[in-house]
């Protein structure tokens, strides 16, 4: 390039073009930084949401488990007796039915309340994690329905016109009802097995495994 050529270059346009390139590059860089920042923020918020929902579900799950355990206590405390009730051993069939109905109704109230809380936590978990959360929690909640049905079968059997399980040669069903209503391992001289309790524990454990994944994942994301 000759000196004349150099002098003939429109340096203003060159500088303007370079400035445009720099401005465009800066805009692209800013967009990339903003995009990365938004994605990081979204990951952090999702991690926090996962953690909070998992923690709420864990609290509701353990409260429900404890309520089921309490409702199945093998020993009926005096405070659970109906007002002015006589010894259940000396009561008539109708009195026995009313006695157990009163006891079971009192035991189901806190269990029903715990189940409502667990259902609410389940719905939030399903919104974030999908149908698997509902399926696993529902399996645990089914234990409440099974227990309630066994309790009222127990009451019906005590009534004067009840089906008296043992009298009809279906003692296996009678044992199943009794071992569902009461955790015999918490009573005196009870068996060492609790089939209903084992089923409940397995279903609680399945929810716990799902929770551990989301709790650990939420903690890692929130620390980034």
PDB file of C-alpha atoms in Angstrom:
ATOM      1  CA  UNK A   1       0.000   0.000   0.000  1.00  0.00           C
ATOM      2  CA  UNK A   2       1.450   3.338  -1.090  1.00  0.00           C
ATOM      3  CA  UNK A   3       1.379   6.449   1.039  1.00  0.00           C
ATOM      4  CA  UNK A   4      -1.239   7.800  -1.297  1.00  0.00           C
ATOM      5  CA  UNK A   5      -3.411   4.724  -0.699  1.00  0.00           C
ATOM      6  CA  UNK A   6      -3.043   5.134   3.058  1.00  0.00           C
ATOM      7  CA  UNK A   7      -4.097   8.702   2.850  1.00  0.00           C
ATOM      8  CA  UNK A   8      -7.080   7.810   0.710  1.00  0.00           C
ATOM      9  CA  UNK A   9      -8.497   5.338   3.313  1.00  0.00           C
ATOM     10  CA  UNK A  10     -11.557   6.639   5.111  1.00  0.00           C
ATOM     11  CA  UNK A  11     -10.292   5.951   8.589  1.00  0.00           C
ATOM     12  CA  UNK A  12     -13.447   7.288  10.177  1.00  0.00           C
ATOM     13  CA  UNK A  13     -15.460   4.543   8.539  1.00  0.00           C
ATOM     14  CA  UNK A  14     -12.861   1.957   9.527  1.00  0.00           C
ATOM     15  CA  UNK A  15     -12.997   3.019  13.152  1.00  0.00           C
ATOM     16  CA  UNK A  16     -16.789   3.140  13.039  1.00  0.00           C
ATOM     17  CA  UNK A  17     -16.897  -0.395  11.636  1.00  0.00           C
ATOM     18  CA  UNK A  18     -14.509  -1.617  14.312  1.00  0.00           C
ATOM     19  CA  UNK A  19     -16.593   0.059  16.972  1.00  0.00           C
ATOM     20  CA  UNK A  20     -19.707  -1.672  15.636  1.00  0.00           C
ATOM     21  CA  UNK A  21     -17.934  -5.013  15.775  1.00  0.00           C
ATOM     22  CA  UNK A  22     -16.847  -4.392  19.359  1.00  0.00           C
ATOM     23  CA  UNK A  23     -20.331  -3.275  20.380  1.00  0.00           C
ATOM     24  CA  UNK A  24     -21.881  -6.332  18.741  1.00  0.00           C
ATOM     25  CA  UNK A  25     -19.358  -8.600  20.444  1.00  0.00           C
ATOM     26  CA  UNK A  26     -20.040  -6.977  23.780  1.00  0.00           C
ATOM     27  CA  UNK A  27     -23.779  -7.459  23.265  1.00  0.00           C
ATOM     28  CA  UNK A  28     -23.282 -11.138  22.467  1.00  0.00           C
ATOM     29  CA  UNK A  29     -21.059 -11.547  25.515  1.00  0.00           C
ATOM     30  CA  UNK A  30     -23.598  -9.791  27.717  1.00  0.00           C
ATOM     31  CA  UNK A  31     -26.356 -12.023  26.361  1.00  0.00           C
ATOM     32  CA  UNK A  32     -24.303 -15.130  27.117  1.00  0.00           C
ATOM     33  CA  UNK A  33     -23.574 -13.950  30.642  1.00  0.00           C
ATOM     34  CA  UNK A  34     -27.245 -13.097  31.196  1.00  0.00           C
ATOM     35  CA  UNK A  35     -28.378 -16.457  29.817  1.00  0.00           C
ATOM     36  CA  UNK A  36     -25.919 -18.291  32.034  1.00  0.00           C
ATOM     37  CA  UNK A  37     -27.010 -16.255  35.033  1.00  0.00           C
ATOM     38  CA  UNK A  38     -30.695 -16.931  34.408  1.00  0.00           C
ATOM     39  CA  UNK A  39     -30.065 -20.655  34.001  1.00  0.00           C
ATOM     40  CA  UNK A  40     -28.027 -20.737  37.203  1.00  0.00           C
ATOM     41  CA  UNK A  41     -30.800 -18.881  39.014  1.00  0.00           C
ATOM     42  CA  UNK A  42     -33.393 -21.296  37.669  1.00  0.00           C
ATOM     43  CA  UNK A  43     -31.338 -24.292  38.781  1.00  0.00           C
ATOM     44  CA  UNK A  44     -30.913 -22.772  42.206  1.00  0.00           C
ATOM     45  CA  UNK A  45     -34.627 -22.027  42.543  1.00  0.00           C
ATOM     46  CA  UNK A  46     -35.552 -25.519  41.352  1.00  0.00           C
ATOM     47  CA  UNK A  47     -33.105 -27.026  43.810  1.00  0.00           C
ATOM     48  CA  UNK A  48     -34.578 -24.999  46.649  1.00  0.00           C
ATOM     49  CA  UNK A  49     -38.116 -25.958  45.625  1.00  0.00           C
ATOM     50  CA  UNK A  50     -37.168 -29.642  45.489  1.00  0.00           C
ATOM     51  CA  UNK A  51     -35.578 -29.432  48.910  1.00  0.00           C
ATOM     52  CA  UNK A  52     -38.502 -27.618  50.551  1.00  0.00           C
ATOM     53  CA  UNK A  53     -41.120 -29.951  49.075  1.00  0.00           C
ATOM     54  CA  UNK A  54     -39.073 -33.010  50.028  1.00  0.00           C
ATOM     55  CA  UNK A  55     -38.639 -31.739  53.569  1.00  0.00           C
ATOM     56  CA  UNK A  56     -42.379 -31.017  53.928  1.00  0.00           C
ATOM     57  CA  UNK A  57     -43.235 -34.457  52.573  1.00  0.00           C
ATOM     58  CA  UNK A  58     -40.776 -36.099  54.961  1.00  0.00           C
ATOM     59  CA  UNK A  59     -42.329 -34.357  57.965  1.00  0.00           C
ATOM     60  CA  UNK A  60     -45.848 -35.346  56.890  1.00  0.00           C
ATOM     61  CA  UNK A  61     -44.759 -38.912  56.136  1.00  0.00           C
ATOM     62  CA  UNK A  62     -43.189 -39.484  59.545  1.00  0.00           C
ATOM     63  CA  UNK A  63     -46.133 -37.878  61.344  1.00  0.00           C
ATOM     64  CA  UNK A  64     -48.443 -40.246  59.459  1.00  0.00           C
ATOM     65  CA  UNK A  65     -46.281 -43.266  60.280  1.00  0.00           C
ATOM     66  CA  UNK A  66     -46.282 -42.349  63.967  1.00  0.00           C
ATOM     67  CA  UNK A  67     -50.062 -41.812  63.925  1.00  0.00           C
ATOM     68  CA  UNK A  68     -50.610 -45.281  62.459  1.00  0.00           C
ATOM     69  CA  UNK A  69     -48.317 -46.775  65.083  1.00  0.00           C
ATOM     70  CA  UNK A  70     -50.142 -44.964  67.881  1.00  0.00           C
ATOM     71  CA  UNK A  71     -53.549 -46.048  66.552  1.00  0.00           C
ATOM     72  CA  UNK A  72     -52.466 -49.707  66.742  1.00  0.00           C
ATOM     73  CA  UNK A  73     -51.174 -49.763  70.294  1.00  0.00           C
ATOM     74  CA  UNK A  74     -51.806 -53.205  71.748  1.00  0.00           C
ATOM     75  CA  UNK A  75     -52.652 -51.826  75.171  1.00  0.00           C
ATOM     76  CA  UNK A  76     -55.772 -49.661  75.544  1.00  0.00           C
ATOM     77  CA  UNK A  77     -55.077 -46.927  78.069  1.00  0.00           C
ATOM     78  CA  UNK A  78     -57.626 -45.976  80.716  1.00  0.00           C
ATOM     79  CA  UNK A  79     -57.787 -42.485  79.239  1.00  0.00           C
ATOM     80  CA  UNK A  80     -59.184 -44.032  76.048  1.00  0.00           C
ATOM     81  CA  UNK A  81     -62.133 -45.705  77.786  1.00  0.00           C
ATOM     82  CA  UNK A  82     -65.671 -44.383  77.280  1.00  0.00           C
ATOM     83  CA  UNK A  83     -67.037 -42.321  80.202  1.00  0.00           C
ATOM     84  CA  UNK A  84     -68.266 -44.456  83.115  1.00  0.00           C
ATOM     85  CA  UNK A  85     -67.444 -47.690  81.309  1.00  0.00           C
ATOM     86  CA  UNK A  86     -67.218 -50.976  83.146  1.00  0.00           C
ATOM     87  CA  UNK A  87     -64.574 -53.602  82.584  1.00  0.00           C
ATOM     88  CA  UNK A  88     -64.714 -54.682  78.966  1.00  0.00           C
ATOM     89  CA  UNK A  89     -64.146 -58.276  80.060  1.00  0.00           C
ATOM     90  CA  UNK A  90     -67.422 -58.271  81.992  1.00  0.00           C
ATOM     91  CA  UNK A  91     -69.418 -56.223  79.470  1.00  0.00           C
ATOM     92  CA  UNK A  92     -72.241 -57.474  77.267  1.00  0.00           C
ATOM     93  CA  UNK A  93     -71.602 -57.899  73.527  1.00  0.00           C
ATOM     94  CA  UNK A  94     -73.261 -54.557  72.791  1.00  0.00           C
ATOM     95  CA  UNK A  95     -71.233 -52.822  75.483  1.00  0.00           C
ATOM     96  CA  UNK A  96     -68.057 -54.364  74.123  1.00  0.00           C
ATOM     97  CA  UNK A  97     -68.911 -53.144  70.626  1.00  0.00           C
ATOM     98  CA  UNK A  98     -69.565 -49.626  71.933  1.00  0.00           C
ATOM     99  CA  UNK A  99     -66.363 -49.741  73.965  1.00  0.00           C
ATOM    100  CA  UNK A 100     -64.166 -50.585  70.990  1.00  0.00           C
ATOM    101  CA  UNK A 101     -66.040 -48.182  68.708  1.00  0.00           C
ATOM    102  CA  UNK A 102     -65.243 -45.364  71.145  1.00  0.00           C
ATOM    103  CA  UNK A 103     -61.585 -46.372  71.389  1.00  0.00           C
ATOM    104  CA  UNK A 104     -61.113 -46.728  67.633  1.00  0.00           C
ATOM    105  CA  UNK A 105     -62.882 -43.467  66.867  1.00  0.00           C
ATOM    106  CA  UNK A 106     -60.520 -41.667  69.223  1.00  0.00           C
ATOM    107  CA  UNK A 107     -57.502 -43.340  67.664  1.00  0.00           C
ATOM    108  CA  UNK A 108     -58.568 -42.564  64.107  1.00  0.00           C
ATOM    109  CA  UNK A 109     -58.979 -38.816  64.637  1.00  0.00           C
ATOM    110  CA  UNK A 110     -55.254 -37.962  64.803  1.00  0.00           C
ATOM    111  CA  UNK A 111     -54.553 -40.519  62.077  1.00  0.00           C
ATOM    112  CA  UNK A 112     -57.096 -38.890  59.756  1.00  0.00           C
ATOM    113  CA  UNK A 113     -55.551 -35.477  60.425  1.00  0.00           C
ATOM    114  CA  UNK A 114     -52.062 -36.823  59.669  1.00  0.00           C
ATOM    115  CA  UNK A 115     -53.337 -38.408  56.448  1.00  0.00           C
ATOM    116  CA  UNK A 116     -54.809 -35.073  55.289  1.00  0.00           C
ATOM    117  CA  UNK A 117     -51.423 -33.391  55.817  1.00  0.00           C
ATOM    118  CA  UNK A 118     -49.676 -36.167  53.919  1.00  0.00           C
ATOM    119  CA  UNK A 119     -52.131 -35.857  51.024  1.00  0.00           C
ATOM    120  CA  UNK A 120     -51.418 -32.122  50.774  1.00  0.00           C
ATOM    121  CA  UNK A 121     -47.654 -32.746  50.760  1.00  0.00           C
ATOM    122  CA  UNK A 122     -48.156 -35.493  48.178  1.00  0.00           C
ATOM    123  CA  UNK A 123     -49.922 -33.094  45.815  1.00  0.00           C
ATOM    124  CA  UNK A 124     -47.026 -30.632  45.958  1.00  0.00           C
ATOM    125  CA  UNK A 125     -44.539 -33.424  45.353  1.00  0.00           C
ATOM    126  CA  UNK A 126     -46.522 -34.693  42.373  1.00  0.00           C
ATOM    127  CA  UNK A 127     -46.495 -31.217  40.826  1.00  0.00           C
ATOM    128  CA  UNK A 128     -42.677 -31.225  40.867  1.00  0.00           C
ATOM    129  CA  UNK A 129     -41.751 -34.879  40.464  1.00  0.00           C
ATOM    130  CA  UNK A 130     -44.626 -36.453  38.579  1.00  0.00           C
ATOM    131  CA  UNK A 131     -46.940 -39.420  39.084  1.00  0.00           C
ATOM    132  CA  UNK A 132     -44.367 -41.572  40.869  1.00  0.00           C
ATOM    133  CA  UNK A 133     -44.649 -39.418  43.981  1.00  0.00           C
ATOM    134  CA  UNK A 134     -48.431 -39.863  44.069  1.00  0.00           C
ATOM    135  CA  UNK A 135     -48.176 -43.609  43.502  1.00  0.00           C
ATOM    136  CA  UNK A 136     -45.686 -44.181  46.310  1.00  0.00           C
ATOM    137  CA  UNK A 137     -47.466 -41.963  48.832  1.00  0.00           C
ATOM    138  CA  UNK A 138     -50.863 -43.439  47.964  1.00  0.00           C
ATOM    139  CA  UNK A 139     -49.511 -46.904  48.701  1.00  0.00           C
ATOM    140  CA  UNK A 140     -48.605 -45.729  52.203  1.00  0.00           C
ATOM    141  CA  UNK A 141     -51.989 -44.025  52.627  1.00  0.00           C
ATOM    142  CA  UNK A 142     -53.779 -47.253  51.739  1.00  0.00           C
ATOM    143  CA  UNK A 143     -52.653 -48.622  55.088  1.00  0.00           C
ATOM    144  CA  UNK A 144     -54.976 -46.161  56.823  1.00  0.00           C
ATOM    145  CA  UNK A 145     -57.967 -47.476  54.883  1.00  0.00           C
ATOM    146  CA  UNK A 146     -56.960 -51.049  55.627  1.00  0.00           C
ATOM    147  CA  UNK A 147     -56.636 -50.278  59.330  1.00  0.00           C
ATOM    148  CA  UNK A 148     -59.950 -48.429  59.478  1.00  0.00           C
ATOM    149  CA  UNK A 149     -61.767 -51.284  57.729  1.00  0.00           C
ATOM    150  CA  UNK A 150     -60.276 -53.818  60.132  1.00  0.00           C
ATOM    151  CA  UNK A 151     -61.286 -51.698  63.128  1.00  0.00           C
ATOM    152  CA  UNK A 152     -64.930 -51.549  62.111  1.00  0.00           C
ATOM    153  CA  UNK A 153     -64.927 -55.258  61.259  1.00  0.00           C
ATOM    154  CA  UNK A 154     -63.642 -55.816  64.785  1.00  0.00           C
ATOM    155  CA  UNK A 155     -66.501 -53.712  66.215  1.00  0.00           C
ATOM    156  CA  UNK A 156     -69.092 -55.512  64.081  1.00  0.00           C
ATOM    157  CA  UNK A 157     -67.815 -58.840  65.315  1.00  0.00           C
ATOM    158  CA  UNK A 158     -68.354 -57.757  68.932  1.00  0.00           C
ATOM    159  CA  UNK A 159     -72.016 -56.833  68.429  1.00  0.00           C
ATOM    160  CA  UNK A 160     -74.760 -59.265  69.567  1.00  0.00           C
ATOM    161  CA  UNK A 161     -75.625 -60.121  65.969  1.00  0.00           C
ATOM    162  CA  UNK A 162     -72.021 -60.009  64.824  1.00  0.00           C
ATOM    163  CA  UNK A 163     -70.383 -62.601  62.621  1.00  0.00           C
ATOM    164  CA  UNK A 164     -68.143 -63.932  65.409  1.00  0.00           C
ATOM    165  CA  UNK A 165     -65.228 -64.901  63.206  1.00  0.00           C
ATOM    166  CA  UNK A 166     -64.071 -67.872  65.256  1.00  0.00           C
ATOM    167  CA  UNK A 167     -67.540 -69.449  65.369  1.00  0.00           C
ATOM    168  CA  UNK A 168     -67.596 -69.800  61.599  1.00  0.00           C
ATOM    169  CA  UNK A 169     -64.304 -71.575  61.239  1.00  0.00           C
ATOM    170  CA  UNK A 170     -62.495 -68.638  59.666  1.00  0.00           C
ATOM    171  CA  UNK A 171     -60.017 -68.033  62.435  1.00  0.00           C
ATOM    172  CA  UNK A 172     -57.389 -67.072  59.857  1.00  0.00           C
ATOM    173  CA  UNK A 173     -59.474 -64.038  58.941  1.00  0.00           C
ATOM    174  CA  UNK A 174     -60.049 -63.285  62.622  1.00  0.00           C
ATOM    175  CA  UNK A 175     -56.312 -63.343  63.249  1.00  0.00           C
ATOM    176  CA  UNK A 176     -55.698 -61.070  60.271  1.00  0.00           C
ATOM    177  CA  UNK A 177     -58.235 -58.537  61.562  1.00  0.00           C
ATOM    178  CA  UNK A 178     -56.849 -58.598  65.087  1.00  0.00           C
ATOM    179  CA  UNK A 179     -53.243 -58.332  63.922  1.00  0.00           C
ATOM    180  CA  UNK A 180     -54.179 -55.367  61.743  1.00  0.00           C
ATOM    181  CA  UNK A 181     -56.138 -53.524  64.429  1.00  0.00           C
ATOM    182  CA  UNK A 182     -53.550 -54.115  67.142  1.00  0.00           C
ATOM    183  CA  UNK A 183     -49.789 -54.374  66.896  1.00  0.00           C
ATOM    184  CA  UNK A 184     -49.570 -57.458  69.053  1.00  0.00           C
ATOM    185  CA  UNK A 185     -45.821 -57.005  69.466  1.00  0.00           C
ATOM    186  CA  UNK A 186     -46.548 -53.948  71.671  1.00  0.00           C
ATOM    187  CA  UNK A 187     -48.779 -55.928  74.046  1.00  0.00           C
ATOM    188  CA  UNK A 188     -47.996 -58.499  76.674  1.00  0.00           C
ATOM    189  CA  UNK A 189     -46.825 -61.927  75.525  1.00  0.00           C
ATOM    190  CA  UNK A 190     -47.569 -61.007  71.914  1.00  0.00           C
ATOM    191  CA  UNK A 191     -46.042 -62.603  68.803  1.00  0.00           C
ATOM    192  CA  UNK A 192     -42.771 -61.429  67.334  1.00  0.00           C
ATOM    193  CA  UNK A 193     -44.265 -60.680  63.914  1.00  0.00           C
ATOM    194  CA  UNK A 194     -46.437 -57.826  62.690  1.00  0.00           C
ATOM    195  CA  UNK A 195     -47.449 -58.344  59.033  1.00  0.00           C
ATOM    196  CA  UNK A 196     -49.358 -55.064  58.786  1.00  0.00           C
ATOM    197  CA  UNK A 197     -46.473 -53.146  60.351  1.00  0.00           C
ATOM    198  CA  UNK A 198     -44.060 -54.744  57.888  1.00  0.00           C
ATOM    199  CA  UNK A 199     -46.211 -53.661  54.934  1.00  0.00           C
ATOM    200  CA  UNK A 200     -46.425 -50.130  56.299  1.00  0.00           C
ATOM    201  CA  UNK A 201     -42.647 -49.968  56.820  1.00  0.00           C
ATOM    202  CA  UNK A 202     -41.950 -51.175  53.281  1.00  0.00           C
ATOM    203  CA  UNK A 203     -44.207 -48.497  51.806  1.00  0.00           C
ATOM    204  CA  UNK A 204     -42.742 -45.794  54.030  1.00  0.00           C
ATOM    205  CA  UNK A 205     -39.246 -46.920  52.997  1.00  0.00           C
ATOM    206  CA  UNK A 206     -40.170 -46.612  49.305  1.00  0.00           C
ATOM    207  CA  UNK A 207     -41.153 -42.971  49.827  1.00  0.00           C
ATOM    208  CA  UNK A 208     -37.999 -42.386  51.887  1.00  0.00           C
ATOM    209  CA  UNK A 209     -35.788 -43.579  49.035  1.00  0.00           C
ATOM    210  CA  UNK A 210     -37.434 -41.108  46.679  1.00  0.00           C
ATOM    211  CA  UNK A 211     -37.029 -38.349  49.264  1.00  0.00           C
ATOM    212  CA  UNK A 212     -33.334 -39.046  49.755  1.00  0.00           C
ATOM    213  CA  UNK A 213     -32.722 -38.481  46.051  1.00  0.00           C
ATOM    214  CA  UNK A 214     -34.489 -35.129  46.044  1.00  0.00           C
ATOM    215  CA  UNK A 215     -33.131 -33.959  49.395  1.00  0.00           C
ATOM    216  CA  UNK A 216     -29.521 -34.659  48.406  1.00  0.00           C
ATOM    217  CA  UNK A 217     -30.090 -33.199  44.949  1.00  0.00           C
ATOM    218  CA  UNK A 218     -31.650 -30.043  46.363  1.00  0.00           C
ATOM    219  CA  UNK A 219     -28.760 -29.486  48.752  1.00  0.00           C
ATOM    220  CA  UNK A 220     -26.173 -29.821  45.962  1.00  0.00           C
ATOM    221  CA  UNK A 221     -28.030 -27.444  43.643  1.00  0.00           C
ATOM    222  CA  UNK A 222     -28.561 -24.810  46.317  1.00  0.00           C
ATOM    223  CA  UNK A 223     -24.821 -24.733  47.093  1.00  0.00           C
ATOM    224  CA  UNK A 224     -23.775 -23.929  43.530  1.00  0.00           C
TER     225      UNK A 224
END
